PDB file of C-alpha atoms and ligand atoms in Angstrom:
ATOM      1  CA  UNK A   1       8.403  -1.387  -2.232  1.00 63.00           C
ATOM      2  CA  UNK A   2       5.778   1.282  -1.848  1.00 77.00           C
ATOM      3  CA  UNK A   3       4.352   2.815  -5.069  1.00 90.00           C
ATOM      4  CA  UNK A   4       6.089   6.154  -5.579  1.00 92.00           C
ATOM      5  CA  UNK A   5       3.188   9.022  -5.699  1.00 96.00           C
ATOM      6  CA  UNK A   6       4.357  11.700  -7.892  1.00 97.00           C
ATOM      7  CA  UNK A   7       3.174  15.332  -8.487  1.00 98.00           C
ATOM      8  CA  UNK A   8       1.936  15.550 -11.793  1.00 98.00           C
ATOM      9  CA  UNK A   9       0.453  19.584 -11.312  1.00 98.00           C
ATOM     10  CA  UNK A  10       0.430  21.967  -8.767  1.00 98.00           C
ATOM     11  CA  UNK A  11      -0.343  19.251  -5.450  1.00 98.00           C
ATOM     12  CA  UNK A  12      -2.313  16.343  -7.765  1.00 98.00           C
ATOM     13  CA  UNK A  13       0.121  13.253  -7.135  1.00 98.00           C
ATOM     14  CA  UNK A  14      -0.669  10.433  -9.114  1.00 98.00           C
ATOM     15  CA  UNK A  15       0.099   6.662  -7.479  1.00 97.00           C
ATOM     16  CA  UNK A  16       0.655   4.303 -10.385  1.00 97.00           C
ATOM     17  CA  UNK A  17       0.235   1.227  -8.937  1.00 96.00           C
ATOM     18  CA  UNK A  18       1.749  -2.176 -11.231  1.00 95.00           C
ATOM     19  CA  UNK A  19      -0.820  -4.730 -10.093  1.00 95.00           C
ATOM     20  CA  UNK A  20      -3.653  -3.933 -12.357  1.00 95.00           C
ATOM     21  CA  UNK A  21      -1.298  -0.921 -13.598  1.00 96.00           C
ATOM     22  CA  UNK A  22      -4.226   1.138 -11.571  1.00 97.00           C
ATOM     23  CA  UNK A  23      -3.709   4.868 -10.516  1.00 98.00           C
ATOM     24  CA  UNK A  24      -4.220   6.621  -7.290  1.00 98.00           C
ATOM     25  CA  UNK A  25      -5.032  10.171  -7.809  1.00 98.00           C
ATOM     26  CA  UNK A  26      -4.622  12.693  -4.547  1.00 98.00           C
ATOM     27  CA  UNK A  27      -5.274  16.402  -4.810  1.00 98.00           C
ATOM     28  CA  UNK A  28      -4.718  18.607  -2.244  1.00 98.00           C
ATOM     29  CA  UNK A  29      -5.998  22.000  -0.945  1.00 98.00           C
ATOM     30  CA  UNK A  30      -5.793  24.291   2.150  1.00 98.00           C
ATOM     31  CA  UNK A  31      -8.408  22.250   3.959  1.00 98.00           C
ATOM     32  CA  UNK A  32      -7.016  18.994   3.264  1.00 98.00           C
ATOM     33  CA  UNK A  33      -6.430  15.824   0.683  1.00 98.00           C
ATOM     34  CA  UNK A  34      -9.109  13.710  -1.482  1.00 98.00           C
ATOM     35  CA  UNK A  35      -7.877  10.630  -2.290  1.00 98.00           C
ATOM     36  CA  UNK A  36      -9.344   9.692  -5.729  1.00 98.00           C
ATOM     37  CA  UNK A  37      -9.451   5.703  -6.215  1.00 98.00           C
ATOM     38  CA  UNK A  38      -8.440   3.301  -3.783  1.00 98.00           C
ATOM     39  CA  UNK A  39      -7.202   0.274  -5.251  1.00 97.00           C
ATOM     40  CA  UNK A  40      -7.866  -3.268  -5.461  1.00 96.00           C
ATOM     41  CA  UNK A  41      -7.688  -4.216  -1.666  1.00 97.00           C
ATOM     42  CA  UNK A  42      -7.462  -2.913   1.740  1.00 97.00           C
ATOM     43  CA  UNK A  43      -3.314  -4.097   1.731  1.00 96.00           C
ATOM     44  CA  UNK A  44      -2.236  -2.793  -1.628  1.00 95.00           C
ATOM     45  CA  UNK A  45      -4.059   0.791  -0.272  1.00 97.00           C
ATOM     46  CA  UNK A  46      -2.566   0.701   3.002  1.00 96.00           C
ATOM     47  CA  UNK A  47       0.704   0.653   1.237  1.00 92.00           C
ATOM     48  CA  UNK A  48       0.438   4.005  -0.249  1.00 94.00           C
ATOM     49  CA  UNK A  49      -1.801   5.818   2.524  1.00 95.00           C
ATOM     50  CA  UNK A  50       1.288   6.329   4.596  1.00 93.00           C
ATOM     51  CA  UNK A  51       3.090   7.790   1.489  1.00 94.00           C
ATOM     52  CA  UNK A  52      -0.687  10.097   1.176  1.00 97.00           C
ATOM     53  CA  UNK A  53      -0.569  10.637   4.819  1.00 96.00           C
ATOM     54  CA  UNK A  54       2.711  12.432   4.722  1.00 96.00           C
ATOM     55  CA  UNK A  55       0.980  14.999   2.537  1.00 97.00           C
ATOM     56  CA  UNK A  56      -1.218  16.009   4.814  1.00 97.00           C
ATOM     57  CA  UNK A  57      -4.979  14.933   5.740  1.00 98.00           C
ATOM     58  CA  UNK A  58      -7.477  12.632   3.801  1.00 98.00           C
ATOM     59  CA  UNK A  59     -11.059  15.068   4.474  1.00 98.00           C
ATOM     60  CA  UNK A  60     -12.427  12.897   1.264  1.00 98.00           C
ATOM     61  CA  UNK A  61     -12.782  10.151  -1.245  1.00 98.00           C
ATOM     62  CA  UNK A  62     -13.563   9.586  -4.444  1.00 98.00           C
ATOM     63  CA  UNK A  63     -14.622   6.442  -6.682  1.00 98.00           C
ATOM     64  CA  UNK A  64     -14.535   7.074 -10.493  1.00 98.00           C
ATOM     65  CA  UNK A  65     -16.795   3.829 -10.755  1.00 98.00           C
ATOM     66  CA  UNK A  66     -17.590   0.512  -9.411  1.00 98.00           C
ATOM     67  CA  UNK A  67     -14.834  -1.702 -10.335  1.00 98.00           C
ATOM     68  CA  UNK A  68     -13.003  -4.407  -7.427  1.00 96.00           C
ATOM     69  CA  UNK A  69      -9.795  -2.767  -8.639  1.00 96.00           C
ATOM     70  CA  UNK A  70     -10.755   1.068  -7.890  1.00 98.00           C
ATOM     71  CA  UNK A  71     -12.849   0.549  -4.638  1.00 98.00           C
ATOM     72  CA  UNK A  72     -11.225  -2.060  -2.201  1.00 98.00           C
ATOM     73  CA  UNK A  73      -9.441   0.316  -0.164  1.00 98.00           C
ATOM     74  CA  UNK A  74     -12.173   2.052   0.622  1.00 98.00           C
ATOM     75  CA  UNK A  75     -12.518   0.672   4.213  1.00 98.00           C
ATOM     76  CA  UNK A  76      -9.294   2.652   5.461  1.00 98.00           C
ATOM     77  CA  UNK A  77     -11.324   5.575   5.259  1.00 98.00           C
ATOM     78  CA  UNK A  78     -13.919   4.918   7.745  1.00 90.00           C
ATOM     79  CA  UNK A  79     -16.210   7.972   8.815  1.00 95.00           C
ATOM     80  CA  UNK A  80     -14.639   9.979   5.912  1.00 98.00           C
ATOM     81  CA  UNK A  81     -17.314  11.345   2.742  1.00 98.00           C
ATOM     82  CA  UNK A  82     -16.548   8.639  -0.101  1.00 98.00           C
ATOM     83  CA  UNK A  83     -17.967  10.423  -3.106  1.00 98.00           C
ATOM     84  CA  UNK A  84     -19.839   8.528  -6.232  1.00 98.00           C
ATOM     85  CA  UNK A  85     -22.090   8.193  -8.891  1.00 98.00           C
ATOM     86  CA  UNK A  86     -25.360   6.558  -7.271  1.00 98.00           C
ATOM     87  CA  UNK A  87     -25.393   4.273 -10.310  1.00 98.00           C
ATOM     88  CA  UNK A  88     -21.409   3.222  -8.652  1.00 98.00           C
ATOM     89  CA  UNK A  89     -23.111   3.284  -5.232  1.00 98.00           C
ATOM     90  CA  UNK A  90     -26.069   0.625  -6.429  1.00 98.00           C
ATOM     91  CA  UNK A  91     -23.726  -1.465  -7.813  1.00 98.00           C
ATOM     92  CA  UNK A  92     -21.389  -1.912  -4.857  1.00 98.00           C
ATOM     93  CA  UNK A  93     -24.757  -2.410  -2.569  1.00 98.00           C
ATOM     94  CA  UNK A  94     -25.235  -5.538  -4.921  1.00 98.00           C
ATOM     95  CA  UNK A  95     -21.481  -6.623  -4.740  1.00 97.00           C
ATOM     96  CA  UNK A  96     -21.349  -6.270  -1.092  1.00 97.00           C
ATOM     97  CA  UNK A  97     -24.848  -8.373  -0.782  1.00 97.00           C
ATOM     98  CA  UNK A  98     -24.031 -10.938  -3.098  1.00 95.00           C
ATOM     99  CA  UNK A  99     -20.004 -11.451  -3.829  1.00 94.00           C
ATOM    100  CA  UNK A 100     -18.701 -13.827  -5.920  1.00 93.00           C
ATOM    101  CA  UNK A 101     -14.793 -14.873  -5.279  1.00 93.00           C
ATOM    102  CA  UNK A 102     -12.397 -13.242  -7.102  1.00 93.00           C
ATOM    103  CA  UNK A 103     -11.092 -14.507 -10.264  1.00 89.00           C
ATOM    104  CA  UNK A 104      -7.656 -13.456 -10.735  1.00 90.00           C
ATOM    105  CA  UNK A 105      -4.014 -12.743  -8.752  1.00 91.00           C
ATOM    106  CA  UNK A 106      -3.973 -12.885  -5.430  1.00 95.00           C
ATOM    107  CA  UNK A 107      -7.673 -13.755  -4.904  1.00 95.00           C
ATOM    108  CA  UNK A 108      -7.647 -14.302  -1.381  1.00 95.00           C
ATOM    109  CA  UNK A 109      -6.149 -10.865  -0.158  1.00 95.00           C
ATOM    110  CA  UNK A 110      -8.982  -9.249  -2.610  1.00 95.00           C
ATOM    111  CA  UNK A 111     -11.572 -11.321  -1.322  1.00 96.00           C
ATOM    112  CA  UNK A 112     -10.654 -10.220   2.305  1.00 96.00           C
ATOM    113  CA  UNK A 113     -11.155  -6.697   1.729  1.00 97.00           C
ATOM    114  CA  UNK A 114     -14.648  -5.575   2.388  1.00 97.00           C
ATOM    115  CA  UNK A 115     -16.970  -3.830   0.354  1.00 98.00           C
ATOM    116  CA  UNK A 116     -17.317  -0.337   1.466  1.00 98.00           C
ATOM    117  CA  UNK A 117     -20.287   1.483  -0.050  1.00 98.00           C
ATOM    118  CA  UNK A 118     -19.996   4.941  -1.600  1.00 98.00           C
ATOM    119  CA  UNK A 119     -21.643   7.218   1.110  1.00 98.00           C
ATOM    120  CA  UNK A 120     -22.105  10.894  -0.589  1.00 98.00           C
ATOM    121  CA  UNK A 121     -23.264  10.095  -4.198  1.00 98.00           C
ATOM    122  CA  UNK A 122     -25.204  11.725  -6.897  1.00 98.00           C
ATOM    123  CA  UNK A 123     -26.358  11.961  -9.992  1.00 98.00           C
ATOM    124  CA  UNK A 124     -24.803  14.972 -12.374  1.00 98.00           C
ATOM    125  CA  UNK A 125     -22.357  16.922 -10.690  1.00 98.00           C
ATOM    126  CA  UNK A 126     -21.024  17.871  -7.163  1.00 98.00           C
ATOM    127  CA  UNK A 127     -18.206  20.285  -6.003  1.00 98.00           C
ATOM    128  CA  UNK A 128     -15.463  19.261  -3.326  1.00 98.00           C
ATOM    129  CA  UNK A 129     -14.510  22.336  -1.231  1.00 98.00           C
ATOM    130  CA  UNK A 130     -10.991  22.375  -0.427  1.00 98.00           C
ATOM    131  CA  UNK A 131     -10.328  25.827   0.567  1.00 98.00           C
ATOM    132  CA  UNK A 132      -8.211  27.610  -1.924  1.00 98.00           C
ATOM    133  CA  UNK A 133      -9.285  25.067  -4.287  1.00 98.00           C
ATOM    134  CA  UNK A 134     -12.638  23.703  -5.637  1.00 98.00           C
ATOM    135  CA  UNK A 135     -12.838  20.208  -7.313  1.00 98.00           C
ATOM    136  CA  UNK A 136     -15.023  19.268  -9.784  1.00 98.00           C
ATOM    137  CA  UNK A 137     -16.600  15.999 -10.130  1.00 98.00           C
ATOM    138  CA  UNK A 138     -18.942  15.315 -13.666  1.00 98.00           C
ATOM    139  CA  UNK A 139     -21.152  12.234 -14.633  1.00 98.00           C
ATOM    140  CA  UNK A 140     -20.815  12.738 -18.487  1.00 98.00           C
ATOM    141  CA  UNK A 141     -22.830   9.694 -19.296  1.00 98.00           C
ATOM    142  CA  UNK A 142     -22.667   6.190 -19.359  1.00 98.00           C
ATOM    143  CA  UNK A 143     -19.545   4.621 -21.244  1.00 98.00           C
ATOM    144  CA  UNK A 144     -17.122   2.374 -19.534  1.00 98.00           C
ATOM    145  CA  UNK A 145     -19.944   1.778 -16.624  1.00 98.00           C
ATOM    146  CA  UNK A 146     -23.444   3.312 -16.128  1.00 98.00           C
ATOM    147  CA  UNK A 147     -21.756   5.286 -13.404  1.00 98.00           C
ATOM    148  CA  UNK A 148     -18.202   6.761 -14.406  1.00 98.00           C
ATOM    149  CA  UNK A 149     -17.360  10.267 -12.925  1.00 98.00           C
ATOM    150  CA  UNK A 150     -14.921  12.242 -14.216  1.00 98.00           C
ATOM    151  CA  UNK A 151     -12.446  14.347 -11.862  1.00 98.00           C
ATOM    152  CA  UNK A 152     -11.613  17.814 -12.597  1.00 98.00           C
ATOM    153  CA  UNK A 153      -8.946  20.263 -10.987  1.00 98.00           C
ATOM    154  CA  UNK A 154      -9.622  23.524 -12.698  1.00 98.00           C
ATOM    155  CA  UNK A 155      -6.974  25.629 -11.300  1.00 98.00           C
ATOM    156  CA  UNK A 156      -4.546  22.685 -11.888  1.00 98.00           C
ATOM    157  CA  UNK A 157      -5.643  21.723 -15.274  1.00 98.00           C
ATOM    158  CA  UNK A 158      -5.321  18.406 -14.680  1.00 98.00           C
ATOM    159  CA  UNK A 159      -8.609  15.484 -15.797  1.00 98.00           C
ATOM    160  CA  UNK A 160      -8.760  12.146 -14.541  1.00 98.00           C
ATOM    161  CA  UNK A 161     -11.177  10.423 -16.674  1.00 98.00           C
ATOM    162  CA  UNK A 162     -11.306   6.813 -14.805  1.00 98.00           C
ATOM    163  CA  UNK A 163     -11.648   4.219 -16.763  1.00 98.00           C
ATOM    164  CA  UNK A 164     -13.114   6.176 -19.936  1.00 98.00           C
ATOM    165  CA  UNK A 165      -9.828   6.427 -21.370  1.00 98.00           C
ATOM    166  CA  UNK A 166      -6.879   3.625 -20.483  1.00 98.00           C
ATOM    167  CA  UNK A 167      -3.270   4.475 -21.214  1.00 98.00           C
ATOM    168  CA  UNK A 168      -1.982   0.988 -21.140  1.00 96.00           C
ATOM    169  CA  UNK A 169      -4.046  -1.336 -22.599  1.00 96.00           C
ATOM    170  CA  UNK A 170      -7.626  -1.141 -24.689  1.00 97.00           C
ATOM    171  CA  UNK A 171     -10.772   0.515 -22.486  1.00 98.00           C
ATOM    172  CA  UNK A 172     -12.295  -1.837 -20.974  1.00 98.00           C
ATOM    173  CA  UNK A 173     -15.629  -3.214 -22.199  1.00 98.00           C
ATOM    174  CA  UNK A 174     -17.254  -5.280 -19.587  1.00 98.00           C
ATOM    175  CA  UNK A 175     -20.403  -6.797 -18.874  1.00 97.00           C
ATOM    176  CA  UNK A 176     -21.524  -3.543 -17.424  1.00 98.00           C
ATOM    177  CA  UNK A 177     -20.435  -1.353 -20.310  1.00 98.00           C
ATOM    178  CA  UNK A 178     -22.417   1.066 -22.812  1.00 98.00           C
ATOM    179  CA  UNK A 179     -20.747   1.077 -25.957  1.00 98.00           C
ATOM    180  CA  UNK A 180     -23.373   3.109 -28.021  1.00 97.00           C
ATOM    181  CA  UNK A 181     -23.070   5.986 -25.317  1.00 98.00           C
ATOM    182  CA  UNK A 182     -19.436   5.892 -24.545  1.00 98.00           C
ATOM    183  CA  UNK A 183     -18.871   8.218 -27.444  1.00 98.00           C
ATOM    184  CA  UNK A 184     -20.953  10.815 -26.414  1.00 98.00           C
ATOM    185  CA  UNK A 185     -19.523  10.799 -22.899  1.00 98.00           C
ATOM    186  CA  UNK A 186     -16.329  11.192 -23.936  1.00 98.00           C
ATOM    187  CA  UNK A 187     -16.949  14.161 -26.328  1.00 98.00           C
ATOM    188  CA  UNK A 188     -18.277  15.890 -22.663  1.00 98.00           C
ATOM    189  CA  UNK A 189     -15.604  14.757 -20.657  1.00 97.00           C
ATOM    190  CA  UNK A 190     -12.733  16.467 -23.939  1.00 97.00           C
ATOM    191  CA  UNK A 191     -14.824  19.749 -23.701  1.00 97.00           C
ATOM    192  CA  UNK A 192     -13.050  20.564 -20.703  1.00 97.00           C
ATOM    193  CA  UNK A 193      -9.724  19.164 -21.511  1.00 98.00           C
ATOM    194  CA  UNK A 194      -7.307  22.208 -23.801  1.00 97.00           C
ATOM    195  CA  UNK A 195      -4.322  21.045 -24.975  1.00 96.00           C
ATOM    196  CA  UNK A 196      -2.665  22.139 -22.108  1.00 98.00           C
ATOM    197  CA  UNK A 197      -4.629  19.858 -19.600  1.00 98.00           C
ATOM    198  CA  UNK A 198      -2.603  16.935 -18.053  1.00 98.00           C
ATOM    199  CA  UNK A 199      -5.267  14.122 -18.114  1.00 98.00           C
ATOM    200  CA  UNK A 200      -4.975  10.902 -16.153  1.00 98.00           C
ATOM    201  CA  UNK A 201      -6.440   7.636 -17.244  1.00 98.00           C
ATOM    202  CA  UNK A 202      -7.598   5.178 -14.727  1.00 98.00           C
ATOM    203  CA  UNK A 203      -4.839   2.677 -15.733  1.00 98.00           C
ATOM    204  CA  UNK A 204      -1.376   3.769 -17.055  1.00 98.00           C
ATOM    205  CA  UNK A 205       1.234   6.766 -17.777  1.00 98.00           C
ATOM    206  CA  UNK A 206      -0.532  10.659 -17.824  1.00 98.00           C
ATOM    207  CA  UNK A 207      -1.730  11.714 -21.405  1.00 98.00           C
ATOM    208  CA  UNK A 208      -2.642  14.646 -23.079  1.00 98.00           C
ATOM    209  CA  UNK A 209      -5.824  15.715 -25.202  1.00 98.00           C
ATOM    210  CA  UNK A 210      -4.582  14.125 -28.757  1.00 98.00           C
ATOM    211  CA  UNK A 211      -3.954  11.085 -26.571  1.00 98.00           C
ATOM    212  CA  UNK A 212      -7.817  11.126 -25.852  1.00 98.00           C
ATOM    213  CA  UNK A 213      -8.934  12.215 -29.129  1.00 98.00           C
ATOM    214  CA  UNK A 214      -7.226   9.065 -30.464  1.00 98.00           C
ATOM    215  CA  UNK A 215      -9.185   6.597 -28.505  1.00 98.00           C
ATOM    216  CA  UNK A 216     -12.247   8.843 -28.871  1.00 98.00           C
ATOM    217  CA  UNK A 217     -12.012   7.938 -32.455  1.00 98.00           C
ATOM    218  CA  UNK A 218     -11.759   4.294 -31.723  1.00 98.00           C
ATOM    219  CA  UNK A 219     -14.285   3.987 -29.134  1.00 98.00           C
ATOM    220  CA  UNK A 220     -16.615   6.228 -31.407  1.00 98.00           C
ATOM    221  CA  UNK A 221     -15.254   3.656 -34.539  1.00 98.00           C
ATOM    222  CA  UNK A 222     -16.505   0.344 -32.272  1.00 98.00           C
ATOM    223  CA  UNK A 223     -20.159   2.195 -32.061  1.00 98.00           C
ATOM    224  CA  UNK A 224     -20.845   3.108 -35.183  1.00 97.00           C
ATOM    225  CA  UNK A 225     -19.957  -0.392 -36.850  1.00 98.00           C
ATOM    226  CA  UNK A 226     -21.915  -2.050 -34.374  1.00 97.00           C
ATOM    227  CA  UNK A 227     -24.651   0.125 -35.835  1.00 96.00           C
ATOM    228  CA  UNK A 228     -23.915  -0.074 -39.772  1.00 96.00           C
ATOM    229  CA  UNK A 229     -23.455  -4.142 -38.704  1.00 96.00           C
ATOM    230  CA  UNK A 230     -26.985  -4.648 -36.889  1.00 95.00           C
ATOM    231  CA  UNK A 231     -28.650  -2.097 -39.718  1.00 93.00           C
ATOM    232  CA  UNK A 232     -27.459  -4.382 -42.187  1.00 93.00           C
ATOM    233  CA  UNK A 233     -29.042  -7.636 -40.587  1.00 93.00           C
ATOM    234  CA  UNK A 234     -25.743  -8.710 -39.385  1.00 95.00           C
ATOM    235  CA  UNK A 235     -26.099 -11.409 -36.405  1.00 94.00           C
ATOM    236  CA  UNK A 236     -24.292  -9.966 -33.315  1.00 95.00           C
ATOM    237  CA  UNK A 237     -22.937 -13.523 -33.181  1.00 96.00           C
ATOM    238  CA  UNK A 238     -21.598 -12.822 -36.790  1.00 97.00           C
ATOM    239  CA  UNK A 239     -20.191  -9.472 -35.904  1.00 97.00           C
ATOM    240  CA  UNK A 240     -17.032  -9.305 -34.846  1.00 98.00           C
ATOM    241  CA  UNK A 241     -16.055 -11.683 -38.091  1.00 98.00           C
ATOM    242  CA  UNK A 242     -17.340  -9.467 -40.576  1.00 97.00           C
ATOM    243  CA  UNK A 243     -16.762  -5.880 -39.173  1.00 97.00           C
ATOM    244  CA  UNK A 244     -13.289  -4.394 -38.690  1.00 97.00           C
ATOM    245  CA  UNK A 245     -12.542  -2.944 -35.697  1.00 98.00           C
ATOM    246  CA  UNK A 246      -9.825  -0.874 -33.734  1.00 98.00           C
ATOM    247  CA  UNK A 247      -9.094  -4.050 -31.288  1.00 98.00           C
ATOM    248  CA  UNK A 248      -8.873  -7.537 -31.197  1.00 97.00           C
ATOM    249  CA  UNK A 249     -11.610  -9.877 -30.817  1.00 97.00           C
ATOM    250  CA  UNK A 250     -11.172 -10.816 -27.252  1.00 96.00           C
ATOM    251  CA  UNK A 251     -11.501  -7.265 -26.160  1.00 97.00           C
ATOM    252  CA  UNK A 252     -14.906  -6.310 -27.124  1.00 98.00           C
ATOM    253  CA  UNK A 253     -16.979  -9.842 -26.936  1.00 98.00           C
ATOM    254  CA  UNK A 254     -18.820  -7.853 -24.106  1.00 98.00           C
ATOM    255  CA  UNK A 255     -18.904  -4.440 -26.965  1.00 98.00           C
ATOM    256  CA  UNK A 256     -20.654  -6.435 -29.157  1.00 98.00           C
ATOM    257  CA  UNK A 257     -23.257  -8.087 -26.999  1.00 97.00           C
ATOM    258  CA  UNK A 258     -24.249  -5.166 -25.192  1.00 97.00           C
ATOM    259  CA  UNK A 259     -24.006  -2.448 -28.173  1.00 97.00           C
ATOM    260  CA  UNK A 260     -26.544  -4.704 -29.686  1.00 96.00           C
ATOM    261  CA  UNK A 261     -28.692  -4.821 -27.093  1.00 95.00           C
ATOM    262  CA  UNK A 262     -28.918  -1.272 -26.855  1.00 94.00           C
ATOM    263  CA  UNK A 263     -29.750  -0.318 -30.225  1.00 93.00           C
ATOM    264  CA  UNK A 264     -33.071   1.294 -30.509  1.00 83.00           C
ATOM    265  CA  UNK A 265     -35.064  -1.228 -32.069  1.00 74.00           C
ATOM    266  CA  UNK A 266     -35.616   0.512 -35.015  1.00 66.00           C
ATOM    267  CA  UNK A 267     -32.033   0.126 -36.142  1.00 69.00           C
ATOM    268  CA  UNK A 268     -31.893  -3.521 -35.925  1.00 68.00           C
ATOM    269  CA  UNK A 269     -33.109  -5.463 -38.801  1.00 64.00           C
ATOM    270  CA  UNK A 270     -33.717  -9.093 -39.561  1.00 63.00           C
ATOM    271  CA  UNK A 271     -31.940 -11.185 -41.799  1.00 59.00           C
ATOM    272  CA  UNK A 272     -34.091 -11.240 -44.618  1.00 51.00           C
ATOM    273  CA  UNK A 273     -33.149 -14.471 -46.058  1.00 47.00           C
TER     274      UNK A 273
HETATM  275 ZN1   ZN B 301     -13.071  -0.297 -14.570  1.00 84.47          ZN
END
């Protein structure tokens, strides 16, 4: 059964798809639709571009970031803008050159779907003209990738934040993450959410500004004791033992490793004994 898309604010449907509980995002204006996200193959997208193309027509894309399970749909839109971060761009260049098989449900049907590389990208900001309606895409910083974008709708007041914030399970820290920055991207990306903006997470339900705050805090709480750990001579191998954190283990092996590695050196000491 197709994935039901459903308005969320003035014509911004959101597609929440159940395999990788991953949303589609499309916003419409007088000119036409931009599809935001495009799933984690070429089928699953195909499945909901009839629903899109019953609203009217695609003029654009969008990829919040580089991730298989945002970007595999991307070759249904052939000849159309796709809009990125470069950083998203560069790392899809090196996917597409040099891809491993996928590891995970229904590997074959992922595998099939090529890797379409971001074609408008850049490095700040950009504006998508849709006629009566301008939207606003924002690279805040590095957090959940070096190259997340965040999606803005001002006359909507709606926020899609990628994979910066997740509704339905913890972020994601990956190998490609930046714990030490995420923080600070996130406190850009809230200064233009009020507490009337509907915000949409890359995976799971539509939430609201306290919603974000909340894992603000936590994401900000994973930082800073990965900081107080590493100033204290802490090992990063002894780090998830002795600090306490907002998540389980399992979920921030990758936090860990990488937060250390990008401390300044300065804040790093030895063990002295
Ligand atoms: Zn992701």
């Amino acid at each position: 059964m197709a994935t039901p898309l459903v308005e969320i604010s003035d014509r911004v449907w959101v597609a929440r798809h159940e395999w990788f509980d991953v949303n589609v995002t499309v916003i419409g204006g007088t000119t036409g639709l931009v599809v935001v996200d495009t799933l984690a193959s070429t089928r699953e997208m195909r499945g909901t571009l009839d629903a899109v193309r019953r609203l009217g027509e695609v003029i654009a894309v969008v990829n919040t970031h580089d991730h298989v399970d945002h970007v595999l749909g991307n070759s249904l839109f052939d000849g159309l803008p796709i809009h990125a971060h470069e950083e998203t761009a560069a790392a899809l260049e090196r996917l597409r050159d040099d891809r491993p098989g996928h590891d995970g449900d229904r590997a074959e049907e992922v595998d099939a779907s090529p890797v379409v590389v971001p074609t408008d990208t850049f490095s700040s900001a950009r504006v998508i003209d849709l006629g009566d309606r301008q939207v606003e895409l924002l690279h805040p910083g590095r957090g959940h990738t070096a190259g997340d974008i965040v999606v803005r709708v001002p006359d909507a007041d709606v926020v899609l934040l990628g994979d910066l914030v997740e509704e339905s399970a913890p972020p994601a820290y990956g190998a490609d993450c930046w714990p030490m920055e995420w923080p600070t991207s996130l406190d850009l990306a809230i200064s233009l959410i009020t507490d009337t903006t509907v915000v949409v997470p890359g995976h799971g339900a539509v939430v609201d500004r306290d919603f974000v705050y909340q894992q603000r805090g936590d994401i900000g709480i994973v930082a800073e004791t990965i900081r107080d750990l590493a100033g204290r001579g802490v090992p990063a191998a002894r780090a998830l033992d002795e600090g306490e954190w907002p998540w389980p283990h399992a979920v921030l092996e990758h936090a860990v490793t990488r937060g250390y590695e990008q401390l300044p050196r300065a804040s790093k000491r030895l063990p002295l004994i």
